[in-house]
XYZ file of N, CA and C in Angstrom:
684
model
N -79.176 -35.371 65.344
C -77.856 -34.553 65.298
C -77.902 -33.399 66.157
N -76.781 -33.130 66.931
C -76.845 -31.755 67.615
C -76.562 -30.521 66.669
N -77.139 -29.469 66.939
C -77.095 -28.252 66.245
C -75.888 -27.618 66.652
N -74.900 -27.137 65.665
C -73.725 -26.704 66.044
C -73.588 -25.085 66.376
N -73.416 -24.469 67.298
C -73.410 -23.153 67.602
C -71.954 -22.619 67.709
N -71.369 -21.560 66.920
C -70.077 -21.053 67.163
C -70.225 -19.788 68.069
N -69.656 -19.781 69.218
C -69.823 -18.651 70.064
C -68.345 -17.773 70.128
N -68.567 -16.467 69.690
C -67.223 -15.685 69.482
C -67.379 -14.661 70.488
N -66.677 -14.766 71.506
C -66.848 -13.823 72.793
C -65.461 -13.761 73.382
N -64.748 -12.628 73.754
C -63.569 -12.533 74.263
C -63.412 -12.713 75.904
N -64.594 -12.426 76.520
C -64.760 -12.596 77.983
C -64.910 -14.073 78.248
N -64.121 -14.595 79.040
C -64.240 -16.125 79.365
C -65.438 -16.444 80.086
N -65.615 -15.560 81.300
C -66.740 -15.808 82.063
C -68.218 -15.845 81.281
N -68.301 -14.838 80.355
C -69.558 -14.828 79.570
C -69.480 -16.015 78.787
N -68.308 -16.615 77.998
C -68.389 -17.791 77.195
C -68.720 -18.965 77.932
N -68.204 -19.112 79.083
C -68.570 -20.234 79.939
C -70.049 -20.417 80.299
N -70.667 -19.318 80.730
C -72.011 -19.073 81.302
C -72.859 -19.439 80.009
N -72.577 -18.871 78.822
C -73.263 -19.042 77.686
C -73.209 -20.403 77.265
N -72.181 -20.958 77.057
C -71.974 -22.223 76.674
C -72.737 -23.239 77.502
N -72.720 -23.173 78.902
C -73.415 -24.075 79.776
C -74.867 -24.100 79.470
N -75.401 -22.824 79.297
C -76.941 -22.706 79.068
C -77.296 -23.248 77.674
N -76.265 -23.167 76.542
C -76.615 -23.638 75.247
C -76.538 -25.168 75.363
N -75.668 -25.705 76.005
C -75.402 -27.181 76.051
C -76.617 -27.713 76.692
N -77.023 -27.051 77.620
C -78.371 -27.789 78.429
C -79.524 -27.717 77.520
N -79.569 -26.993 76.368
C -80.596 -26.996 75.425
C -80.353 -27.978 74.326
N -79.174 -28.669 74.252
C -78.874 -29.673 73.375
C -77.979 -29.239 72.198
N -77.481 -27.992 72.397
C -76.635 -27.479 71.169
C -75.228 -27.854 71.399
N -74.386 -28.171 70.323
C -72.929 -28.334 70.543
C -72.156 -26.837 70.399
N -71.428 -26.619 71.297
C -70.974 -25.305 71.398
C -69.440 -25.114 71.016
N -69.067 -24.379 70.039
C -67.718 -24.104 69.655
C -67.210 -22.850 70.073
N -66.165 -22.676 70.760
C -65.724 -21.221 71.260
C -64.607 -20.588 70.635
N -64.637 -19.274 70.467
C -63.570 -18.483 69.902
C -63.444 -17.280 70.744
N -62.145 -16.746 70.955
C -62.107 -15.654 71.679
C -61.646 -14.479 71.011
N -61.356 -14.657 69.767
C -60.948 -13.432 68.815
C -61.717 -13.553 67.579
N -61.840 -12.415 66.874
C -62.538 -12.346 65.521
C -61.753 -13.231 64.444
N -60.562 -13.308 64.539
C -59.728 -14.043 63.497
C -60.118 -15.559 63.642
N -59.982 -15.944 64.891
C -60.317 -17.448 65.138
C -61.690 -17.740 64.813
N -62.699 -16.813 65.201
C -64.120 -17.055 64.829
C -64.261 -17.226 63.245
N -63.585 -16.530 62.483
C -63.860 -16.650 60.912
C -63.280 -17.886 60.479
N -61.996 -18.227 61.134
C -61.396 -19.564 60.902
C -62.333 -20.896 61.189
N -62.857 -20.859 62.481
C -63.803 -21.703 62.871
C -64.915 -21.892 62.269
N -65.490 -20.824 61.746
C -66.801 -20.882 61.065
C -66.635 -21.567 59.646
N -65.520 -21.479 59.076
C -65.216 -22.103 57.845
C -64.751 -23.525 57.879
N -64.294 -23.837 59.082
C -63.819 -25.181 59.227
C -64.767 -26.156 59.902
N -65.623 -25.563 60.837
C -66.584 -26.368 61.617
C -68.084 -26.421 61.024
N -68.211 -25.395 60.108
C -69.645 -25.250 59.614
C -70.799 -25.099 60.683
N -70.718 -24.410 61.601
C -71.825 -24.110 62.325
C -73.078 -23.537 61.766
N -74.168 -23.949 62.381
C -75.528 -23.506 61.750
C -75.673 -21.971 62.189
N -75.386 -21.649 63.457
C -75.451 -20.233 63.964
C -74.160 -19.591 64.623
N -73.857 -18.327 64.315
C -72.870 -17.946 65.085
C -73.222 -16.754 66.076
N -72.905 -16.772 67.331
C -73.080 -15.763 68.371
C -72.068 -14.949 68.288
N -72.054 -13.635 67.947
C -70.922 -12.939 67.627
C -70.863 -11.637 68.680
N -69.941 -11.484 69.448
C -69.810 -10.301 70.322
C -69.262 -9.326 69.398
N -69.571 -7.937 69.593
C -69.045 -6.795 68.572
C -67.696 -6.450 69.190
N -67.346 -6.230 70.404
C -66.003 -5.752 70.912
C -65.256 -6.987 71.088
N -64.205 -7.036 70.098
C -63.390 -8.327 70.169
C -61.864 -7.744 69.905
N -60.886 -8.557 70.522
C -59.728 -8.135 70.158
C -59.229 -8.362 68.611
N -58.370 -7.669 68.129
C -58.131 -7.861 66.608
C -59.119 -7.267 65.872
N -59.770 -8.168 64.751
C -60.840 -7.453 64.128
C -62.100 -7.606 64.914
N -63.091 -6.689 64.813
C -64.176 -6.640 65.824
C -65.378 -7.222 65.070
N -66.468 -7.336 65.916
C -67.610 -8.280 65.335
C -68.191 -7.746 64.139
N -68.210 -6.319 63.726
C -68.614 -6.000 62.609
C -67.872 -6.355 61.336
N -66.636 -6.425 61.444
C -65.871 -6.959 60.506
C -65.900 -8.495 60.150
N -66.104 -9.245 61.298
C -66.322 -10.517 61.260
C -67.450 -10.887 60.504
N -68.695 -10.165 60.926
C -69.911 -10.289 60.303
C -69.804 -10.194 58.771
N -69.236 -9.049 58.512
C -69.067 -8.654 57.008
C -68.364 -9.875 56.433
N -67.276 -10.603 56.870
C -66.346 -11.481 56.202
C -67.241 -12.758 56.036
N -68.091 -13.128 57.245
C -68.804 -14.295 57.120
C -69.982 -14.322 56.197
N -70.648 -12.999 55.927
C -71.687 -12.923 55.009
C -71.142 -13.143 53.550
N -69.854 -12.654 53.579
C -69.232 -12.793 52.224
C -68.818 -14.298 51.763
N -68.255 -14.854 52.781
C -67.902 -16.381 52.492
C -68.864 -17.215 52.824
N -69.715 -17.179 53.742
C -70.771 -18.206 54.122
C -72.258 -17.564 54.148
N -72.824 -17.011 52.952
C -74.029 -16.549 52.911
C -74.948 -16.998 53.692
N -75.268 -18.254 53.787
C -76.208 -18.831 54.574
C -76.269 -19.061 56.039
N -75.127 -18.654 56.544
C -74.882 -18.860 58.074
C -75.940 -17.867 58.846
N -76.373 -18.330 59.953
C -76.964 -17.459 60.758
C -76.019 -16.746 61.701
N -76.511 -15.452 61.966
C -75.686 -14.625 62.879
C -76.466 -13.812 63.623
N -76.122 -13.924 65.140
C -76.683 -13.013 66.226
C -75.658 -12.209 66.782
N -75.770 -10.868 66.810
C -74.775 -10.180 67.357
C -74.989 -10.004 68.960
N -74.100 -9.914 69.716
C -73.992 -9.587 70.972
C -73.369 -7.946 71.250
N -73.999 -7.244 71.918
C -73.240 -5.956 72.107
C -73.533 -5.410 73.684
N -72.740 -4.566 74.265
C -72.701 -4.096 75.522
C -73.246 -2.564 75.400
N -73.191 -2.313 74.073
C -73.611 -0.768 73.861
C -75.152 -0.601 73.763
N -75.474 0.545 74.170
C -76.938 0.809 74.129
C -77.265 1.709 72.947
N -76.350 2.326 72.296
C -76.849 3.131 71.147
C -77.483 2.512 70.058
N -78.417 2.938 69.561
C -79.418 2.384 68.578
C -78.405 2.198 67.204
N -77.663 3.223 67.044
C -76.812 3.198 65.814
C -75.839 1.758 65.765
N -75.277 1.504 66.890
C -74.413 0.275 66.890
C -75.215 -0.913 66.689
N -76.478 -1.238 66.842
C -77.416 -2.381 66.463
C -77.590 -2.219 65.099
N -77.946 -1.238 64.598
C -78.373 -0.858 63.221
C -77.214 -1.187 62.242
N -75.883 -0.659 62.881
C -74.722 -1.077 61.988
C -74.529 -2.581 61.917
N -74.618 -3.333 63.108
C -74.665 -4.793 62.929
C -75.447 -5.445 61.948
N -76.723 -4.863 61.924
C -77.694 -5.475 61.000
C -77.294 -5.102 59.558
N -76.814 -3.991 59.312
C -76.508 -3.566 57.966
C -75.145 -4.478 57.547
N -74.374 -4.790 58.360
C -73.182 -5.643 58.091
C -73.624 -7.051 57.704
N -74.891 -7.276 57.903
C -75.487 -8.725 57.666
C -75.884 -9.585 58.765
N -76.001 -9.186 59.919
C -76.516 -9.826 61.077
C -77.915 -10.139 60.985
N -78.315 -11.269 61.311
C -79.885 -11.603 61.254
C -80.602 -10.968 62.573
N -80.015 -10.948 63.706
C -80.583 -10.552 64.986
C -79.629 -9.851 65.897
N -79.898 -9.264 66.814
C -78.964 -8.762 67.878
C -79.559 -8.829 69.277
N -78.651 -8.996 70.243
C -79.147 -9.063 71.649
C -78.200 -7.990 72.481
N -78.748 -7.374 73.491
C -77.795 -6.439 74.176
C -77.411 -7.179 75.437
N -76.180 -6.911 75.881
C -75.786 -7.461 77.180
C -76.133 -6.537 78.405
N -76.326 -6.816 79.617
C -76.445 -8.389 79.914
C -77.803 -8.877 79.266
N -77.783 -10.251 79.043
C -79.115 -10.834 78.285
C -79.552 -11.997 79.280
N -80.751 -12.340 79.166
C -81.262 -13.501 79.673
C -80.853 -14.752 78.822
N -80.208 -15.730 79.401
C -79.948 -16.989 78.379
C -81.174 -17.634 77.774
N -82.424 -17.510 78.294
C -83.583 -18.079 77.792
C -83.896 -17.241 76.486
N -83.574 -15.905 76.522
C -84.039 -15.190 75.361
C -83.322 -15.567 74.406
N -81.732 -15.792 74.647
C -80.742 -16.138 73.521
C -81.165 -17.390 72.948
N -81.681 -18.309 73.690
C -82.043 -19.678 73.114
C -83.181 -19.339 72.380
N -84.134 -18.450 72.734
C -85.349 -18.351 71.641
C -84.987 -17.775 70.409
N -84.040 -16.857 70.551
C -83.674 -16.211 69.451
C -82.841 -17.077 68.444
N -82.126 -18.013 69.061
C -81.383 -19.062 68.262
C -82.250 -19.915 67.614
N -83.452 -20.523 68.226
C -84.267 -21.352 67.737
C -85.263 -20.724 66.660
N -85.512 -19.404 66.831
C -86.348 -18.671 65.712
C -85.413 -18.620 64.631
N -84.243 -18.244 64.624
C -83.194 -18.183 63.546
C -83.081 -19.593 62.596
N -83.009 -20.635 63.547
C -82.844 -21.901 63.057
C -84.183 -22.294 62.204
N -85.343 -22.077 62.708
C -86.371 -22.281 61.862
C -86.605 -21.614 60.488
N -86.021 -20.224 60.596
C -85.845 -19.738 59.449
C -84.798 -20.344 58.301
N -83.694 -20.792 58.980
C -82.646 -21.559 58.236
C -83.110 -22.912 57.720
N -84.035 -23.494 58.277
C -84.418 -24.808 58.090
C -85.988 -24.874 57.859
N -86.554 -23.646 57.439
C -87.856 -23.679 56.923
C -88.368 -24.768 55.964
N -89.185 -25.689 56.241
C -89.616 -26.741 55.183
C -90.210 -26.085 54.039
N -89.671 -26.600 52.927
C -90.316 -26.130 51.634
C -91.630 -26.773 51.104
N -92.706 -26.042 50.887
C -94.166 -26.391 50.483
C -93.940 -27.372 49.191
N -93.207 -26.899 48.330
C -93.127 -27.496 47.009
C -92.090 -26.915 46.122
N -91.785 -27.400 44.944
C -90.577 -26.985 44.119
C -91.075 -25.969 43.097
N -92.167 -25.252 43.293
C -92.611 -24.224 42.503
C -91.622 -23.212 42.281
N -91.556 -22.470 41.219
C -90.643 -21.357 41.057
C -91.595 -20.197 40.853
N -91.323 -19.123 41.721
C -92.262 -17.826 41.549
C -91.429 -16.893 40.642
N -92.117 -16.289 39.795
C -91.316 -15.425 38.789
C -92.232 -13.980 38.821
N -91.527 -12.997 38.875
C -92.288 -11.694 38.951
C -91.263 -10.546 38.531
N -91.827 -9.990 37.388
C -90.867 -9.042 36.741
C -89.425 -9.756 36.446
N -88.374 -9.024 36.714
C -87.013 -9.613 36.398
C -86.605 -10.775 37.573
N -87.424 -10.795 38.484
C -87.059 -11.705 39.647
C -87.517 -13.053 39.550
N -86.782 -14.140 40.037
C -87.083 -15.510 40.054
C -86.683 -16.220 41.627
N -87.761 -16.750 42.219
C -87.364 -17.398 43.413
C -87.692 -18.865 43.372
N -86.751 -19.841 43.493
C -87.001 -20.933 43.645
C -87.228 -21.597 45.049
N -88.405 -21.878 45.366
C -88.698 -22.333 46.707
C -87.939 -23.479 47.111
N -87.645 -24.450 46.142
C -86.913 -25.717 46.549
C -85.514 -25.518 46.839
N -84.597 -24.869 46.085
C -83.387 -24.689 46.213
C -83.022 -23.559 47.035
N -83.975 -22.672 47.161
C -83.904 -21.295 47.840
C -82.966 -20.351 47.220
N -83.063 -20.262 45.935
C -82.209 -19.688 45.084
C -82.982 -18.205 44.593
N -82.448 -17.215 44.692
C -83.121 -15.947 44.223
C -82.233 -15.193 43.128
N -82.852 -14.953 41.927
C -82.285 -14.429 40.948
C -82.915 -13.323 40.400
N -82.092 -12.350 39.785
C -82.653 -11.074 39.097
C -81.918 -11.053 37.730
N -82.813 -11.102 36.591
C -82.410 -11.006 35.235
C -81.352 -12.318 35.014
N -81.576 -13.431 35.777
C -80.959 -14.716 35.517
C -79.698 -14.869 36.375
N -79.396 -13.639 37.185
C -78.138 -13.600 37.897
C -78.380 -13.800 39.466
N -77.886 -14.803 39.893
C -78.042 -15.215 41.350
C -77.599 -14.097 42.455
N -78.562 -13.763 43.322
C -78.206 -12.842 44.288
C -78.199 -13.433 45.696
N -77.109 -13.374 46.255
C -77.065 -13.987 47.741
C -77.870 -13.051 48.770
N -78.623 -13.926 49.414
C -79.420 -13.313 50.442
C -79.173 -14.059 51.687
N -79.162 -13.264 52.790
C -79.072 -13.949 54.211
C -80.388 -14.769 54.464
N -80.528 -15.686 55.501
C -81.701 -16.305 55.858
C -82.854 -15.428 56.123
N -82.419 -14.463 56.808
C -83.553 -13.449 57.244
C -84.098 -12.845 55.802
N -83.200 -12.355 54.943
C -83.720 -11.786 53.740
C -84.405 -12.684 52.905
N -83.954 -13.998 52.842
C -84.794 -14.884 52.003
C -86.072 -15.211 52.578
N -86.329 -15.211 53.917
C -87.470 -15.452 54.503
C -88.588 -14.377 54.222
N -87.954 -13.016 54.239
C -88.652 -11.861 54.033
C -89.138 -11.845 52.645
N -88.279 -12.047 51.591
C -88.607 -12.075 50.155
C -89.620 -13.083 49.627
N -89.490 -14.271 50.393
C -90.350 -15.504 50.084
C -91.842 -15.120 50.409
N -91.978 -14.475 51.622
C -93.275 -13.924 52.236
C -93.865 -13.064 51.176
N -93.003 -12.007 50.938
C -93.539 -10.964 49.792
C -93.997 -11.356 48.587
N -93.158 -12.465 47.898
C -93.355 -12.921 46.567
C -94.448 -13.949 46.518
N -94.812 -14.542 47.736
C -95.900 -15.405 47.781
C -97.053 -14.620 48.038
N -97.029 -13.425 48.380
C -98.186 -12.526 48.712
C -98.199 -11.235 48.120
N -97.995 -11.162 46.662
C -97.903 -9.873 46.078
C -99.120 -8.985 46.266
N -98.760 -7.798 46.485
C -99.946 -6.868 46.653
C -100.461 -6.733 48.119
N -100.136 -7.661 48.914
C -100.487 -7.470 50.322
C -99.593 -6.636 51.158
N -100.094 -5.729 51.914
C -99.305 -4.855 52.681
C -99.170 -5.582 54.318
N -97.807 -5.671 54.433
C -97.699 -6.271 55.952
C -97.303 -5.085 56.763
N -97.809 -5.052 57.853
C -97.176 -4.167 58.848
C -95.982 -4.628 59.500
N -95.129 -3.802 60.038
C -93.811 -4.182 60.586
C -94.065 -5.264 61.686
N -95.042 -5.182 62.585
C -95.257 -6.171 63.575
C -95.503 -7.566 62.878
N -96.350 -7.437 61.914
C -96.631 -8.699 61.244
C -95.386 -9.350 60.597
N -94.570 -8.464 60.000
C -93.274 -9.124 59.547
C -92.366 -9.726 60.511
N -92.458 -8.973 61.828
C -91.773 -9.482 62.866
C -92.113 -11.004 63.397
N -93.550 -11.125 63.409
C -94.024 -12.372 63.952
C -93.810 -13.611 63.018
N -93.938 -12.942 61.692
C -93.923 -14.195 60.604
C -92.478 -14.496 60.233
N -91.518 -13.683 60.412
C -90.186 -13.850 60.178
C -89.183 -14.170 61.249
N -89.569 -13.509 62.426
C -88.683 -13.643 63.512
C -89.311 -14.675 64.721
N -90.736 -14.819 64.380
C -91.299 -15.615 65.449
C -92.041 -14.701 66.380
N -93.281 -15.173 66.995
C -93.999 -14.521 67.776
C -93.399 -14.192 69.204
N -92.454 -14.995 69.532
C -91.831 -14.852 70.782
C -90.621 -13.841 70.731
N -90.570 -13.408 69.490
C -89.333 -12.408 69.432
C -89.629 -11.161 70.238
N -88.489 -10.841 70.952
C -88.537 -9.619 71.944
C -87.554 -8.525 71.298
N -88.159 -7.445 70.685
C -87.378 -6.406 70.077
C -88.111 -5.528 69.334
N -87.495 -4.426 68.848
C -88.514 -3.364 68.225
C -88.392 -3.577 66.782
N -89.209 -2.806 66.014
C -89.565 -3.000 64.514
C -88.426 -2.377 63.668
N -87.359 -1.842 64.297
C -86.339 -1.263 63.322
C -85.389 -2.278 62.717
N -85.483 -3.506 63.244
C -84.819 -4.672 62.766
C -85.469 -4.952 61.334
N -86.906 -4.822 61.321
C -87.469 -4.932 60.054
C -86.956 -3.870 58.934
N -86.920 -2.631 59.389
C -86.703 -1.683 58.405
C -85.306 -1.712 57.900
N -84.407 -2.120 58.740
C -82.950 -2.255 58.351
C -82.903 -3.457 57.270
N -83.574 -4.413 57.575
C -83.539 -5.677 56.661
C -84.302 -5.343 55.330
N -85.203 -4.368 55.196
C -85.986 -3.908 54.091
C -85.006 -3.056 53.234
N -84.188 -2.294 54.049
C -83.285 -1.376 53.475
C -82.251 -2.277 52.858
N -81.732 -3.270 53.512
C -80.705 -4.201 53.023
C -81.057 -4.827 51.648
N -82.301 -5.358 51.771
C -82.845 -6.108 50.571
C -82.783 -5.266 49.289
N -83.394 -4.082 49.605
C -83.591 -2.963 48.526
C -82.221 -2.852 47.883
N -81.216 -2.558 48.816
C -79.847 -2.353 48.192
C -79.165 -3.464 47.335
N -79.873 -4.645 47.365
C -79.497 -5.843 46.694
C -80.247 -6.207 45.388
N -81.576 -5.868 45.501
C -82.444 -6.168 44.452
C -83.047 -5.092 43.521
N -83.090 -3.861 44.159
C -83.537 -2.853 43.381
C -82.718 -2.061 42.561
N -82.969 -1.576 41.321
C -82.147 -0.873 40.423
C -81.858 0.489 41.182
N -82.890 1.092 41.851
C -82.550 2.416 42.609
C -83.209 2.108 43.829
N -82.483 1.672 44.899
C -82.900 1.591 46.284
C -83.657 2.779 46.884
N -83.370 3.810 46.546
C -83.949 5.058 46.950
C -85.347 5.267 46.344
N -85.523 4.694 45.341
C -86.954 4.807 44.652
C -87.243 3.351 44.265
N -87.733 2.699 45.187
C -87.903 1.025 44.921
C -89.005 0.736 43.893
N -89.136 0.093 43.019
C -90.115 -0.300 41.958
C -91.012 -1.495 42.575
N -90.174 -2.351 43.317
C -91.037 -3.543 43.712
C -91.476 -3.670 45.167
N -90.298 -3.447 46.023
C -90.392 -3.560 47.449
C -90.770 -2.248 48.053
N -92.118 -2.074 47.955
C -92.769 -0.658 48.457
C -93.021 -0.394 49.834
N -92.694 0.827 50.165
C -93.229 1.291 51.494
C -94.841 1.592 51.543
N -95.583 1.180 52.430
C -96.823 1.605 52.457
C -97.017 2.578 53.619
N -96.949 3.814 53.482
C -96.911 4.668 54.507
C -97.946 4.605 55.592
N -97.475 4.601 56.858
C -98.464 4.349 57.936
C -98.788 2.991 58.155
N -98.272 2.091 57.338
C -98.628 0.625 57.508
C -97.243 -0.180 57.694
N -96.491 -0.353 56.543
C -95.412 -1.079 56.350
C -95.001 -1.332 55.176
N -94.966 -2.469 54.432
C -94.317 -2.768 53.300
C -95.109 -3.645 52.470
N -95.014 -3.864 51.282
C -95.565 -4.851 50.274
C -94.767 -4.997 48.995
N -95.196 -6.098 48.358
C -94.349 -6.476 47.106
C -95.366 -6.026 46.067
N -95.004 -5.117 45.173
C -95.781 -4.559 44.115
C -96.515 -5.663 43.232
N -97.737 -5.620 43.026
C -98.374 -6.613 42.288
C -98.840 -6.130 40.975
N -98.458 -6.923 39.835
C -98.799 -6.493 38.388
C -100.260 -6.072 38.394
């Protein structure tokens, strides 16, 4: 079955160019030229991944990302931006994007990013064990994460990261290791994407994100999940 991709981009030439390259890779591409239509199609067509431009007529890509994360937590989102400022990329990640790519981009790189994200979305489950640590419970079969019995919605990337940590308590992972293990070794980008996802995770799972009790920083190295 073809994997469905939603492309939300207002520039027709970019949409056409991107669609042709994605279809060559076997993807089924649905197009939207406004943020409002993108939200509508994401809910009606159930795409696996959304390629989302930031600068859109009507509601912009940041707001579309926020809405989609709220309505469809498990959808994959890659943001496109022509802006070079680092803060714009970070803002997209903080709104819930899994990845970002700056324009102009190589279509082969976009394909690699999509395939890497799909692997995180469809990562096979090893068994049906439930990992419990402190107030947290992670069901590897249903991919459900709970704190004190209350379900917490995580993005595919956040779930991939927390699964890695909870399966390896006490182990310190460098930012580059987290990039390779969660985004794939072919990922081309910097480690700030790791820091933003960690910050986002802490805001969801820690009682005091500014003083995390479980998702610890290992200064000069990276991060680890605290071991009892």
